[in-house]
mmCIF file of C-alpha atoms in Angstrom:
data_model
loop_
_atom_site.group_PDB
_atom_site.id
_atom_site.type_symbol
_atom_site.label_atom_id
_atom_site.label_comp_id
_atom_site.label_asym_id
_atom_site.label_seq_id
_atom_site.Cartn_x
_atom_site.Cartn_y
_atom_site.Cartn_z
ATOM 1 C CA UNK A 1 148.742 241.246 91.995
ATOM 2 C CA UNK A 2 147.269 237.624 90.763
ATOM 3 C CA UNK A 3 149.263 234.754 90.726
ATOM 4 C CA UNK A 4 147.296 232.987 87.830
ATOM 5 C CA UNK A 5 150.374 233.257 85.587
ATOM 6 C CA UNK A 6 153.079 231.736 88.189
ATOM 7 C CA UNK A 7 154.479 228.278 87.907
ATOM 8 C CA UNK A 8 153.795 226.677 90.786
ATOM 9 C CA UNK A 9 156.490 223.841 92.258
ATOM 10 C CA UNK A 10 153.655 221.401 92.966
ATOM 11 C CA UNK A 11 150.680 221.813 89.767
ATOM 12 C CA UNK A 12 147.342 220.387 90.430
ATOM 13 C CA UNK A 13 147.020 216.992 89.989
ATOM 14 C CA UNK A 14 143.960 214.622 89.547
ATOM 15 C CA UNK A 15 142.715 211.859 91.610
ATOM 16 C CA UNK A 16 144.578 209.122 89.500
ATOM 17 C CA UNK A 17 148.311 211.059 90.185
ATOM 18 C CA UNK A 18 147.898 210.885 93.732
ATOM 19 C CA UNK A 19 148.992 208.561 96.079
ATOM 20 C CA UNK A 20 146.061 205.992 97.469
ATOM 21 C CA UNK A 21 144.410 207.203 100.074
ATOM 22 C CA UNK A 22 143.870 204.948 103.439
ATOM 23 C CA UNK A 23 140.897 206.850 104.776
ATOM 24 C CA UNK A 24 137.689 205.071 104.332
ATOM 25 C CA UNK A 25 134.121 205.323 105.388
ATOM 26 C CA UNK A 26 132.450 203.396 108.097
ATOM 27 C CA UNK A 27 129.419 202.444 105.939
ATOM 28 C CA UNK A 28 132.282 200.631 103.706
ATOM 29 C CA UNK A 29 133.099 198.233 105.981
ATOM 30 C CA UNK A 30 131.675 194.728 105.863
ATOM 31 C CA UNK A 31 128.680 194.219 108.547
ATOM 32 C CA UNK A 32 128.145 190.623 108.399
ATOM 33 C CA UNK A 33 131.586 188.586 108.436
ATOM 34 C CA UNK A 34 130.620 185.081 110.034
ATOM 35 C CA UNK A 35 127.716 182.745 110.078
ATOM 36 C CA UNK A 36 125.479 183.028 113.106
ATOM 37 C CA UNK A 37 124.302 179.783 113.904
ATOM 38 C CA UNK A 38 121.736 178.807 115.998
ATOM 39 C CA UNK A 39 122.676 178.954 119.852
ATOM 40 C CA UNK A 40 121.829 176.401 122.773
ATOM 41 C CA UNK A 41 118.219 177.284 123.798
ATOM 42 C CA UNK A 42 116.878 178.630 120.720
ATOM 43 C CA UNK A 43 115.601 175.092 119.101
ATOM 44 C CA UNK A 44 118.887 173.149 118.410
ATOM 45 C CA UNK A 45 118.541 169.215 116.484
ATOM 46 C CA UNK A 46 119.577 168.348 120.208
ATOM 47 C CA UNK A 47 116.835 170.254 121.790
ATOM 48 C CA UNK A 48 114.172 169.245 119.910
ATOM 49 C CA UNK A 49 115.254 165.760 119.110
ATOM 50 C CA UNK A 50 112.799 163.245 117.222
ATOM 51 C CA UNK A 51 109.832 164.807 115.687
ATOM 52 C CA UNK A 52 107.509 162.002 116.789
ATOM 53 C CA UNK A 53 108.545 162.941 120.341
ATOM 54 C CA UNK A 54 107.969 166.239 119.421
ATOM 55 C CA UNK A 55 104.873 166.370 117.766
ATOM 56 C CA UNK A 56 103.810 163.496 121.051
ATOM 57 C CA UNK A 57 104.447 166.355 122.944
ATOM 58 C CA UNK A 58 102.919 168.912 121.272
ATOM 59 C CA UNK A 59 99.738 166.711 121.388
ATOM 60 C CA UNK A 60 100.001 166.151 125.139
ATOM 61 C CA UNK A 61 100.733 169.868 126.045
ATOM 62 C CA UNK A 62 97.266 170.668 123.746
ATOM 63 C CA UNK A 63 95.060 168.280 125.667
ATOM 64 C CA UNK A 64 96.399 169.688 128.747
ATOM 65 C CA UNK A 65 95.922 172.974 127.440
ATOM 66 C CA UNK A 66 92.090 171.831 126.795
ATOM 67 C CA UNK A 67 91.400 169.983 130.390
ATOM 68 C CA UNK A 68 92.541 173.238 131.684
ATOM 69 C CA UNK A 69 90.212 175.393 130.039
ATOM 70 C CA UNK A 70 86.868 173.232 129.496
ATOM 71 C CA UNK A 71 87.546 170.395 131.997
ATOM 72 C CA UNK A 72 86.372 166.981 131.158
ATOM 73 C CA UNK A 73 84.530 167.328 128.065
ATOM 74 C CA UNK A 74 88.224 168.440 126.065
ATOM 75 C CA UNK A 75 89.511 165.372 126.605
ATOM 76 C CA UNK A 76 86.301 162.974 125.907
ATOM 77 C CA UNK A 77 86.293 164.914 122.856
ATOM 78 C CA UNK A 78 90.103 164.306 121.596
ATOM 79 C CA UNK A 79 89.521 160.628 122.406
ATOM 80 C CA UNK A 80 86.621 160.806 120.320
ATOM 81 C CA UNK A 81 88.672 162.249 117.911
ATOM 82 C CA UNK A 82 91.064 159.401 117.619
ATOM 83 C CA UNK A 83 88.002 156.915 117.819
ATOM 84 C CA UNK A 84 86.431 158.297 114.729
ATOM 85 C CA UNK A 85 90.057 158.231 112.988
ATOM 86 C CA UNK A 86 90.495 154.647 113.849
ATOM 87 C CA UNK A 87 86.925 153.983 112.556
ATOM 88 C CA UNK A 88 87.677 155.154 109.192
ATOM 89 C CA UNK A 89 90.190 153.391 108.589
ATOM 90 C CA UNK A 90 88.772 149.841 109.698
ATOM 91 C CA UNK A 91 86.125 150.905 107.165
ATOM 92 C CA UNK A 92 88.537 151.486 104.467
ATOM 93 C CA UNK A 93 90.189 147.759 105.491
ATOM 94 C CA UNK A 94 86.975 146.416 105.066
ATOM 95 C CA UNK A 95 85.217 147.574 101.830
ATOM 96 C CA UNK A 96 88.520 147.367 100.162
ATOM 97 C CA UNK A 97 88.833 143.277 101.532
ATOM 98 C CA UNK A 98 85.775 142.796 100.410
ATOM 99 C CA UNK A 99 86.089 144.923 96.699
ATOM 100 C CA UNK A 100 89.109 141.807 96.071
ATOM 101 C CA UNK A 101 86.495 138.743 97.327
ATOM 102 C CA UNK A 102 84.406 139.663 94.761
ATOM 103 C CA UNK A 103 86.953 140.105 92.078
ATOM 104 C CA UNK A 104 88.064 136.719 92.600
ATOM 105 C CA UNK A 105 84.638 134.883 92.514
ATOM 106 C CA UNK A 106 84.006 136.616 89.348
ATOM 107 C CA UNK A 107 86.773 135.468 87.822
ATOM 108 C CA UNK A 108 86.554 131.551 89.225
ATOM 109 C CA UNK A 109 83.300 131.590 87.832
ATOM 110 C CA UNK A 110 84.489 133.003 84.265
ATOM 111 C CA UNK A 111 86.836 130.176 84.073
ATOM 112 C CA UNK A 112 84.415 127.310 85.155
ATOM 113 C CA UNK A 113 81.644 128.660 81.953
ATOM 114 C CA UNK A 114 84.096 128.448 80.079
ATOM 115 C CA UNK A 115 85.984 125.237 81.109
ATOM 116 C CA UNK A 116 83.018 123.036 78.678
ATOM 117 C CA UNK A 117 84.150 124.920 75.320
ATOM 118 C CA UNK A 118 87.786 124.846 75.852
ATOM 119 C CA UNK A 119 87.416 121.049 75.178
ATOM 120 C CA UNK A 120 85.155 121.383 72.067
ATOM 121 C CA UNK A 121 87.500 124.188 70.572
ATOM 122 C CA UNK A 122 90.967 122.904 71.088
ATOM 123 C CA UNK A 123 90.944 120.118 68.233
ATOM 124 C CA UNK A 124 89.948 122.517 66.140
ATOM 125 C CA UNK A 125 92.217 125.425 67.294
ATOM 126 C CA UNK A 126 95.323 122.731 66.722
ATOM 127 C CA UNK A 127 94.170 122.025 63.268
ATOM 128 C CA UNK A 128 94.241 125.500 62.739
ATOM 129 C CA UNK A 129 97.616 126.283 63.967
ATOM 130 C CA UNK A 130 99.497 123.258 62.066
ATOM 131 C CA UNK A 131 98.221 124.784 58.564
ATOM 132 C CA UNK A 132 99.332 128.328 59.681
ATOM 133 C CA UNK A 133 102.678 126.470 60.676
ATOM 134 C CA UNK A 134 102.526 124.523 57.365
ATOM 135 C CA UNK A 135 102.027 128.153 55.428
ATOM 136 C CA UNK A 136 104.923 129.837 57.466
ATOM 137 C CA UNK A 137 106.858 126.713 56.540
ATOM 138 C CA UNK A 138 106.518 126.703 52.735
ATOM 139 C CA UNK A 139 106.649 130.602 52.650
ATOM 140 C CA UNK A 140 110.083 130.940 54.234
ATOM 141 C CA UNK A 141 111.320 128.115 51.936
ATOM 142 C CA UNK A 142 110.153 129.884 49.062
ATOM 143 C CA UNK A 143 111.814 133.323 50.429
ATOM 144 C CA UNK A 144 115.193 131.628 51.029
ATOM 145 C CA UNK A 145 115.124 130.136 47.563
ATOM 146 C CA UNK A 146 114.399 133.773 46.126
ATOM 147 C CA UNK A 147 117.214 135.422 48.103
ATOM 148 C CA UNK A 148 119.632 132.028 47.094
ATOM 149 C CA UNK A 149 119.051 132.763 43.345
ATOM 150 C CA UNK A 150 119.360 136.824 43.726
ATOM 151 C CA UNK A 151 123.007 135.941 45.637
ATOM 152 C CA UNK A 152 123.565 133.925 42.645
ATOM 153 C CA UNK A 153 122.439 135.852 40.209
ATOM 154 C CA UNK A 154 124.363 139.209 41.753
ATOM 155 C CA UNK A 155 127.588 137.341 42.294
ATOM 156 C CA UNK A 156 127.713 136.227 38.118
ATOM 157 C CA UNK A 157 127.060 139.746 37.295
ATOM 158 C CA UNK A 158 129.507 140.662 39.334
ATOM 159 C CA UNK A 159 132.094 137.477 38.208
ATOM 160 C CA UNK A 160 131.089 139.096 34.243
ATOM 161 C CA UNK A 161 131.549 143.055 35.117
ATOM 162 C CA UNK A 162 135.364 142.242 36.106
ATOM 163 C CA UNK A 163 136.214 139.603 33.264
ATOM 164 C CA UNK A 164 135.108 142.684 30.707
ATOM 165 C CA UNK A 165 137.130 145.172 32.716
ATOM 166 C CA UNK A 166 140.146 142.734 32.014
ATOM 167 C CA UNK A 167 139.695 141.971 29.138
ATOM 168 C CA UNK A 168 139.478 145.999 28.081
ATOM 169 C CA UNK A 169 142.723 146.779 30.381
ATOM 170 C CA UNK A 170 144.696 144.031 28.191
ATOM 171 C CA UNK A 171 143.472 145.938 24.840
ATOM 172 C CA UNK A 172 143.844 149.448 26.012
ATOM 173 C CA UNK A 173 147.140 148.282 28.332
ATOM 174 C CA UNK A 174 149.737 148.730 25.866
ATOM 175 C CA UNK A 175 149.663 152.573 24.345
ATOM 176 C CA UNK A 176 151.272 150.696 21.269
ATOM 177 C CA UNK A 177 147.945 149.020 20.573
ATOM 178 C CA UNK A 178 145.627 151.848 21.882
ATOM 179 C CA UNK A 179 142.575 151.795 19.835
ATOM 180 C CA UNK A 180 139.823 153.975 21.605
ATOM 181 C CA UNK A 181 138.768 157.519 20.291
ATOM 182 C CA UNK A 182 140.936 159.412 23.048
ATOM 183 C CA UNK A 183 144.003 160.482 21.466
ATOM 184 C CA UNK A 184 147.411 160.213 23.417
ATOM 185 C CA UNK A 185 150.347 162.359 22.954
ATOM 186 C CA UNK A 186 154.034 160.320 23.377
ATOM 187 C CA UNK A 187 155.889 163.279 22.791
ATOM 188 C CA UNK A 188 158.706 164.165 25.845
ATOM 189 C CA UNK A 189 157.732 167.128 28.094
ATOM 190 C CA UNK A 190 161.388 167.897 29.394
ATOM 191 C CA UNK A 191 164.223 169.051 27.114
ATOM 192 C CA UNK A 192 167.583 166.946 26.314
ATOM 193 C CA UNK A 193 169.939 168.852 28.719
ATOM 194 C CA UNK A 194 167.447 168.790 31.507
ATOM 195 C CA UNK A 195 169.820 165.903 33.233
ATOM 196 C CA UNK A 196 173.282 167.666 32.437
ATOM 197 C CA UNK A 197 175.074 168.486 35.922
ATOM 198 C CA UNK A 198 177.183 172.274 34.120
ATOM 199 C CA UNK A 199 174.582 174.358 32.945
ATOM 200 C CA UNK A 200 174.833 177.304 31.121
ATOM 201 C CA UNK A 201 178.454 177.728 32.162
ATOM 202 C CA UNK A 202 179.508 179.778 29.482
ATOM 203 C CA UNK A 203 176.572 182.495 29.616
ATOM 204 C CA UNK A 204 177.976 185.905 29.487
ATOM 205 C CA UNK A 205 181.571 185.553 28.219
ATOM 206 C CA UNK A 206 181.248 186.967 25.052
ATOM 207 C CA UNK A 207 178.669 189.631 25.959
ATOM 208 C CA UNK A 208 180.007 193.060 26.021
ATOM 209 C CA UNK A 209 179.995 195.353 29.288
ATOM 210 C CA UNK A 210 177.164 198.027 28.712
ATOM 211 C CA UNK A 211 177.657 201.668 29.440
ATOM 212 C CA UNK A 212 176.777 203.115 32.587
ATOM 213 C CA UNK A 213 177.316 206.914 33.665
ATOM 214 C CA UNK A 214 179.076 207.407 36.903
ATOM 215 C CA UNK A 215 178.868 211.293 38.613
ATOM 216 C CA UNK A 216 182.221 211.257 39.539
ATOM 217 C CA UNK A 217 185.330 211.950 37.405
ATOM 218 C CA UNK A 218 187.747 209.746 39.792
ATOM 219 C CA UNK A 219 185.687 206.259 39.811
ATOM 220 C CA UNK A 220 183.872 207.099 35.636
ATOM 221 C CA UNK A 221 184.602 204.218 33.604
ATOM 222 C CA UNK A 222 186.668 206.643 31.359
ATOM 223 C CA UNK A 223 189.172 207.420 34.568
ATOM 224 C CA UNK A 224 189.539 203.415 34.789
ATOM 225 C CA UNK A 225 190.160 202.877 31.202
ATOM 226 C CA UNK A 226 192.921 206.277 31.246
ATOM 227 C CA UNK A 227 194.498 204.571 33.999
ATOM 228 C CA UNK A 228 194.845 201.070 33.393
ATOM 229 C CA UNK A 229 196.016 202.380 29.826
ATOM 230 C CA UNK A 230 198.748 204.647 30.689
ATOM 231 C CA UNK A 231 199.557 203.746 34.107
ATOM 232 C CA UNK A 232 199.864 200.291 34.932
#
């Protein structure tokens, strides 16, 4: 007989109705936890030390290396090296020492050619230089005096603008003597009683009760009326 259509005490549940589960893979764990740094004998800052030393070193161990293998000849030829490096450079010293000799004779001779005209030009350059001073002069007098009279002229148009306003605000001041096209009304906005402290204290005394249909016989207004008639 199946059992598909028994309750069963403990249902099948999903994943999210269980409890957590404290089984977990190996491959979930973490494989690298900590720094590795680098250990003594595998190239420390102690072990190597200064990289002149070091690359002295280096040098020393490859001529070594050289004498070893060809003999003699290695190490005439790494001198020769060096030889040929310091040549260069000497060179360079040189050509550039003498590059700046010649730039400054050139330049001591431009100034003594040129030492007989100054003298002949210089009256003439002075000359020249008062009248542009002269010019300057009379121009900036001539621009002050137009900015002067502009001040002026700005500050009495100014002075005039606010004696008309004046004068129209004393006209048009008093509503009494308002004569300009726009039309104002003097009439009050607010009625007579607006300031009166009782108000409309005797609204609703006269008015008489309206009729109003109860559905029940005990509470009708009729029943009220019956009762306060005959039995009070």
């Amino acid at each position: 007989m199946t059992t598909a259509a028994r309750p069963t005490f403990d249902p099948a549940r999903g994943n999210d109705n269980k409890a957590p589960s404290f089984q977990y893979s190996a491959r979930d764990l973490a494989s690298h936890t900590k720094l590795k740094f680098r250990q003594p004998g595998q190239g420390t800052i102690d072990e190597i030390g200064d990289r002149q030393q070091l690359l002295e070193e280096l040098r020393r161990a490859e001529q070594e290396y050289y004498e070893e293998k060809e003999g003699k000849a290695s190490t005439m030829r790494f001198i020769k090296q060096e030889e040929e490096q310091d040549d260069k450079e000497k060179q360079r010293l040189k050509e550039e020492a003498e590059r700046l000799a010649k730039l400054d004779k050139d330049d001591s001779d431009q100034e003594s050619d040129s030492g007989g005209s100054d003298s002949s030009d210089s009256e003439d350059e002075e000359d020249d230089d008062d009248d542009d001073a002269a010019e300057l002069m009379a121009e900036l007098q001539r621009i002050r005096k137009e900015r002067a009279e502009e001040k002026e002229r700005q500050e009495r148009e100014a002075l005039e603008e606010a004696e008309a306003e004046k004068e129209r605000e004393a006209m048009e001041g008093n509503p009494l003597l308002n004569i300009g096209d726009q039309k104002r009304d003097f009439s009050v906005k607010r009625r007579w009683d607006d300031d009166v402290i009782f108000k409309n204290q005797a609204r609703g005394v006269d008015d008489k009760p309206k009729k109003r249909f109860v559905n029940d016989m005990i509470r009708s207004d009729f029943h009220r009326r019956f009762l306060h008639k005959y039995i009070h």
